[in-house]
GROMACS .gro file of C-alpha atoms in nm:
model
  205
    1MET     CA    1  -1.925   1.093   0.672
    2ALA     CA    2  -2.183   1.156   0.400
    3LEU     CA    3  -1.946   1.397   0.227
    4LYS     CA    4  -1.669   1.139   0.241
    5GLU     CA    5  -1.893   0.877   0.086
    6SER     CA    6  -2.005   1.106  -0.195
    7THR     CA    7  -1.642   1.202  -0.264
    8ARG     CA    8  -1.540   0.836  -0.271
    9LYS     CA    9  -1.816   0.752  -0.517
   10LEU     CA   10  -1.730   1.039  -0.749
   11VAL     CA   11  -1.355   0.983  -0.749
   12LEU     CA   12  -1.380   0.604  -0.786
   13GLU     CA   13  -1.600   0.656  -1.090
   14LYS     CA   14  -1.333   0.883  -1.237
   15ARG     CA   15  -1.060   0.630  -1.159
   16ASP     CA   16  -1.257   0.342  -1.306
   17ALA     CA   17  -1.315   0.547  -1.624
   18ILE     CA   18  -0.942   0.576  -1.702
   19PRO     CA   19  -0.879   0.346  -2.003
   20ALA     CA   20  -0.678   0.035  -1.914
   21ASP     CA   21  -0.387   0.123  -2.142
   22GLN     CA   22  -0.359   0.470  -1.988
   23ARG     CA   23  -0.374   0.324  -1.636
   24ALA     CA   24  -0.088   0.091  -1.726
   25LYS     CA   25   0.128   0.377  -1.859
   26LYS     CA   26   0.049   0.601  -1.563
   27SER     CA   27   0.120   0.315  -1.321
   28GLN     CA   28   0.458   0.256  -1.484
   29ARG     CA   29   0.550   0.625  -1.448
   30ILE     CA   30   0.450   0.617  -1.081
   31CYS     CA   31   0.654   0.300  -1.026
   32ASP     CA   32   0.957   0.458  -1.194
   33GLN     CA   33   0.931   0.750  -0.951
   34LEU     CA   34   0.894   0.511  -0.657
   35THR     CA   35   1.210   0.329  -0.761
   36GLN     CA   36   1.403   0.654  -0.783
   37ILE     CA   37   1.297   0.781  -0.441
   38ALA     CA   38   1.365   0.437  -0.293
   39LEU     CA   39   1.719   0.438  -0.435
   40HIS     CA   40   1.773   0.789  -0.301
   41HIS     CA   41   1.642   0.678   0.039
   42VAL     CA   42   1.890   0.389   0.042
   43ASP     CA   43   2.174   0.633  -0.029
   44GLU     CA   44   2.063   0.879   0.238
   45SER     CA   45   1.946   0.655   0.523
   46THR     CA   46   2.168   0.519   0.797
   47ASN     CA   47   1.901   0.294   0.951
   48ILE     CA   48   1.830   0.053   0.666
   49SER     CA   49   1.904  -0.307   0.758
   50ARG     CA   50   2.208  -0.472   0.604
   51ASN     CA   51   1.959  -0.738   0.490
   52GLY     CA   52   1.805  -0.488   0.248
   53LEU     CA   53   1.518  -0.244   0.221
   54PHE     CA   54   1.185  -0.346   0.378
   55ILE     CA   55   0.886  -0.217   0.183
   56ALA     CA   56   0.524  -0.209   0.299
   57ALA     CA   57   0.299  -0.187  -0.005
   58TYR     CA   58  -0.035  -0.323  -0.124
   59GLU     CA   59  -0.178  -0.565  -0.378
   60PRO     CA   60  -0.363  -0.353  -0.637
   61MET     CA   61  -0.735  -0.417  -0.673
   62ARG     CA   62  -0.985  -0.290  -0.925
   63SER     CA   63  -0.849   0.024  -1.092
   64GLU     CA   64  -0.584   0.113  -0.833
   65VAL     CA   65  -0.234   0.214  -0.933
   66ASP     CA   66  -0.060  -0.109  -1.038
   67VAL     CA   67   0.254  -0.121  -0.827
   68HIS     CA   68   0.370  -0.457  -0.964
   69PRO     CA   69   0.646  -0.297  -1.178
   70PHE     CA   70   0.787  -0.146  -0.860
   71PHE     CA   71   0.781  -0.490  -0.698
   72ARG     CA   72   0.982  -0.632  -0.991
   73GLU     CA   73   1.244  -0.361  -0.943
   74ALA     CA   74   1.249  -0.426  -0.569
   75PHE     CA   75   1.305  -0.800  -0.608
   76ALA     CA   76   1.579  -0.738  -0.865
   77ARG     CA   77   1.765  -0.539  -0.598
   78GLY     CA   78   1.711  -0.791  -0.319
   79TRP     CA   79   1.461  -0.576  -0.131
   80HIS     CA   80   1.183  -0.722   0.083
   81VAL     CA   81   0.822  -0.670  -0.028
   82CYS     CA   82   0.552  -0.698   0.239
   83LEU     CA   83   0.179  -0.687   0.170
   84PRO     CA   84  -0.124  -0.655   0.398
   85CYS     CA   85  -0.377  -0.909   0.512
   86MET     CA   86  -0.682  -0.861   0.733
   87ALA     CA   87  -0.641  -1.092   1.031
   88LYS     CA   88  -0.834  -1.177   1.347
   89ASP     CA   89  -0.690  -1.305   1.673
   90ALA     CA   90  -1.016  -1.494   1.735
   91GLU     CA   91  -1.349  -1.545   1.560
   92SER     CA   92  -1.510  -1.280   1.781
   93ALA     CA   93  -1.220  -1.033   1.751
   94LYS     CA   94  -1.209  -0.729   1.528
   95ALA     CA   95  -0.999  -0.771   1.215
   96ARG     CA   96  -0.677  -0.575   1.192
   97MET     CA   97  -0.428  -0.516   0.914
   98VAL     CA   98  -0.103  -0.713   0.936
   99PHE     CA   99   0.181  -0.740   0.687
  100PHE     CA  100   0.356  -1.050   0.557
  101GLU     CA  101   0.671  -1.071   0.348
  102LEU     CA  102   0.609  -1.234   0.010
  103SER     CA  103   0.853  -1.366  -0.247
  104GLU     CA  104   0.825  -1.277  -0.614
  105THR     CA  105   0.682  -1.623  -0.684
  106ARG     CA  106   0.416  -1.586  -0.414
  107ILE     CA  107   0.297  -1.258  -0.561
  108PHE     CA  108   0.299  -1.343  -0.930
  109ASP     CA  109   0.253  -1.720  -0.949
  110GLU     CA  110   0.164  -1.914  -0.633
  111ARG     CA  111  -0.059  -1.650  -0.481
  112PRO     CA  112  -0.196  -1.698  -0.128
  113VAL     CA  113  -0.570  -1.660  -0.091
  114PHE     CA  114  -0.549  -1.340   0.112
  115LEU     CA  115  -0.395  -1.150  -0.182
  116ASP     CA  116  -0.705  -1.200  -0.392
  117HIS     CA  117  -0.946  -1.129  -0.106
  118PRO     CA  118  -0.802  -0.815   0.060
  119ALA     CA  119  -1.115  -0.736   0.262
  120ARG     CA  120  -1.176  -1.090   0.392
  121PRO     CA  121  -1.054  -1.146   0.750
  122PHE     CA  122  -0.851  -1.460   0.816
  123LEU     CA  123  -0.781  -1.621   1.152
  124LEU     CA  124  -0.426  -1.544   1.258
  125ALA     CA  125  -0.380  -1.896   1.394
  126ASP     CA  126  -0.463  -2.041   1.052
  127LEU     CA  127  -0.218  -1.803   0.885
  128HIS     CA  128   0.052  -1.900   1.135
  129ALA     CA  129  -0.016  -2.266   1.064
  130GLN     CA  130   0.049  -2.193   0.696
  131GLY     CA  131   0.386  -2.041   0.785
  132TRP     CA  132   0.299  -1.672   0.769
  133ARG     CA  133   0.454  -1.441   1.030
  134GLU     CA  134   0.368  -1.075   1.083
  135ILE     CA  135   0.632  -0.814   1.003
  136ASP     CA  136   0.685  -0.559   1.280
  137GLU     CA  137   0.594  -0.216   1.145
  138VAL     CA  138   0.915  -0.063   1.282
  139LEU     CA  139   1.111  -0.267   1.026
  140PHE     CA  140   0.965  -0.081   0.731
  141ASP     CA  141   1.195   0.159   0.547
  142ILE     CA  142   0.937   0.257   0.284
  143ALA     CA  143   0.557   0.249   0.295
  144VAL     CA  144   0.357   0.278  -0.028
  145ILE     CA  145   0.003   0.386   0.052
  146PRO     CA  146  -0.305   0.337  -0.170
  147MET     CA  147  -0.593   0.582  -0.164
  148VAL     CA  148  -0.923   0.686  -0.314
  149ALA     CA  149  -0.859   1.061  -0.337
  150PHE     CA  150  -0.613   1.334  -0.241
  151ASP     CA  151  -0.589   1.711  -0.249
  152SER     CA  152  -0.316   1.977  -0.281
  153THR     CA  153  -0.252   1.972   0.095
  154LEU     CA  154  -0.164   1.599   0.071
  155MET     CA  155  -0.470   1.489   0.263
  156ARG     CA  156  -0.568   1.135   0.173
  157LEU     CA  157  -0.912   0.981   0.150
  158GLY     CA  158  -0.911   0.605   0.197
  159TYR     CA  159  -1.179   0.339   0.175
  160GLY     CA  160  -1.322   0.412   0.518
  161GLY     CA  161  -1.184   0.127   0.726
  162GLY     CA  162  -0.925   0.334   0.911
  163ASN     CA  163  -0.656   0.070   0.860
  164TYR     CA  164  -0.392   0.312   0.739
  165ASP     CA  165  -0.482   0.569   1.005
  166ARG     CA  166  -0.382   0.303   1.258
  167PHE     CA  167  -0.084   0.181   1.055
  168LEU     CA  168   0.097   0.507   0.980
  169PRO     CA  169   0.168   0.608   1.345
  170LYS     CA  170   0.344   0.274   1.400
  171LEU     CA  171   0.615   0.347   1.142
  172ARG     CA  172   0.960   0.478   1.230
  173PRO     CA  173   1.002   0.855   1.193
  174ASP     CA  174   1.259   0.796   0.917
  175CYS     CA  175   1.033   0.562   0.718
  176LEU     CA  176   0.972   0.708   0.372
  177VAL     CA  177   0.595   0.726   0.325
  178ALA     CA  178   0.459   0.776  -0.026
  179GLY     CA  179   0.097   0.777  -0.133
  180VAL     CA  180   0.027   0.678  -0.493
  181ALA     CA  181  -0.268   0.779  -0.708
  182PHE     CA  182  -0.364   0.885  -1.057
  183ALA     CA  183  -0.394   1.257  -1.129
  184GLU     CA  184  -0.763   1.200  -1.189
  185GLN     CA  185  -0.801   1.117  -0.819
  186GLN     CA  186  -0.710   1.466  -0.707
  187THR     CA  187  -1.005   1.660  -0.570
  188PRO     CA  188  -1.021   2.027  -0.461
  189VAL     CA  189  -1.070   1.941  -0.094
  190VAL     CA  190  -1.063   1.604   0.081
  191PRO     CA  191  -1.329   1.595   0.355
  192THR     CA  192  -1.158   1.519   0.683
  193GLU     CA  193  -1.219   1.427   1.045
  194PRO     CA  194  -0.987   1.501   1.341
  195HIS     CA  195  -0.816   1.160   1.322
  196ASP     CA  196  -0.730   1.188   0.951
  197LEU     CA  197  -0.361   1.221   0.863
  198SER     CA  198  -0.195   1.391   0.570
  199LEU     CA  199   0.089   1.219   0.386
  200PRO     CA  200   0.442   1.359   0.350
  201ARG     CA  201   0.434   1.296  -0.027
  202ILE     CA  202   0.197   1.172  -0.296
  203ILE     CA  203   0.320   1.044  -0.630
  204SER     CA  204   0.073   1.081  -0.913
  205ALA     CA  205   0.067   1.062  -1.293
   0.00000   0.00000   0.00000
C-alpha cells in the first residue's frame, strides 16, 4: 500500500505538470482514437442495442484526460453516455459507484451536482426523487476507464477506492474496455495486489 501511495503521488505530480495546452492536444488525440475504436466496435459487434451504443465513461477532474471531445462525437452519433456517481442506499451504508445516463445538455450546461463532486456520496433515494435511474452494467458496450498510472503489461493504478475493481467484472465479456492516460503516466512497474486487474487496452498520447 505504501508503494502504491508513493507511485500515485509521483505520477500525479507528473500529470499535473503537463502544460494545459499540451493536455488539451493529447486529450483530443486520445478521444480521436476512442472514436475510431468505438466505430470499429459498432461494425464488429452483434450485441449492440438497436437503440445505440451505451458508453460508461467518467467526468474528468483535475488534470485527467479530457474525454469531453469523445462525448461530443458520441452524442452526434446518437450514442448513450453514462457517467458515475457515488451513491448510498442508506446513511449508514457504504457508498458504491453507480452510472446514470446524461444528455449533452446535462453534461455541458445544466450539470447535476454529482458531476462536480465525484467523491461525495449521495443518497440513492434522493437521486431517484430527482429522476435519476441506475444503468445496469450489462448494458454497456464500451467502458472508458480513468487511471493514475499504467505500465507496459497494461496494469492500472487507480485512486485507491477499488470502485473500478468492482465495476469491471460486472461488464459483458464483449464490452470494449479502454483505459485512457497520458504517456507521462506510464511507470516501469505498477505495484499490485492480488485483486488488481489489468486492462485489455490502454490508449495514451
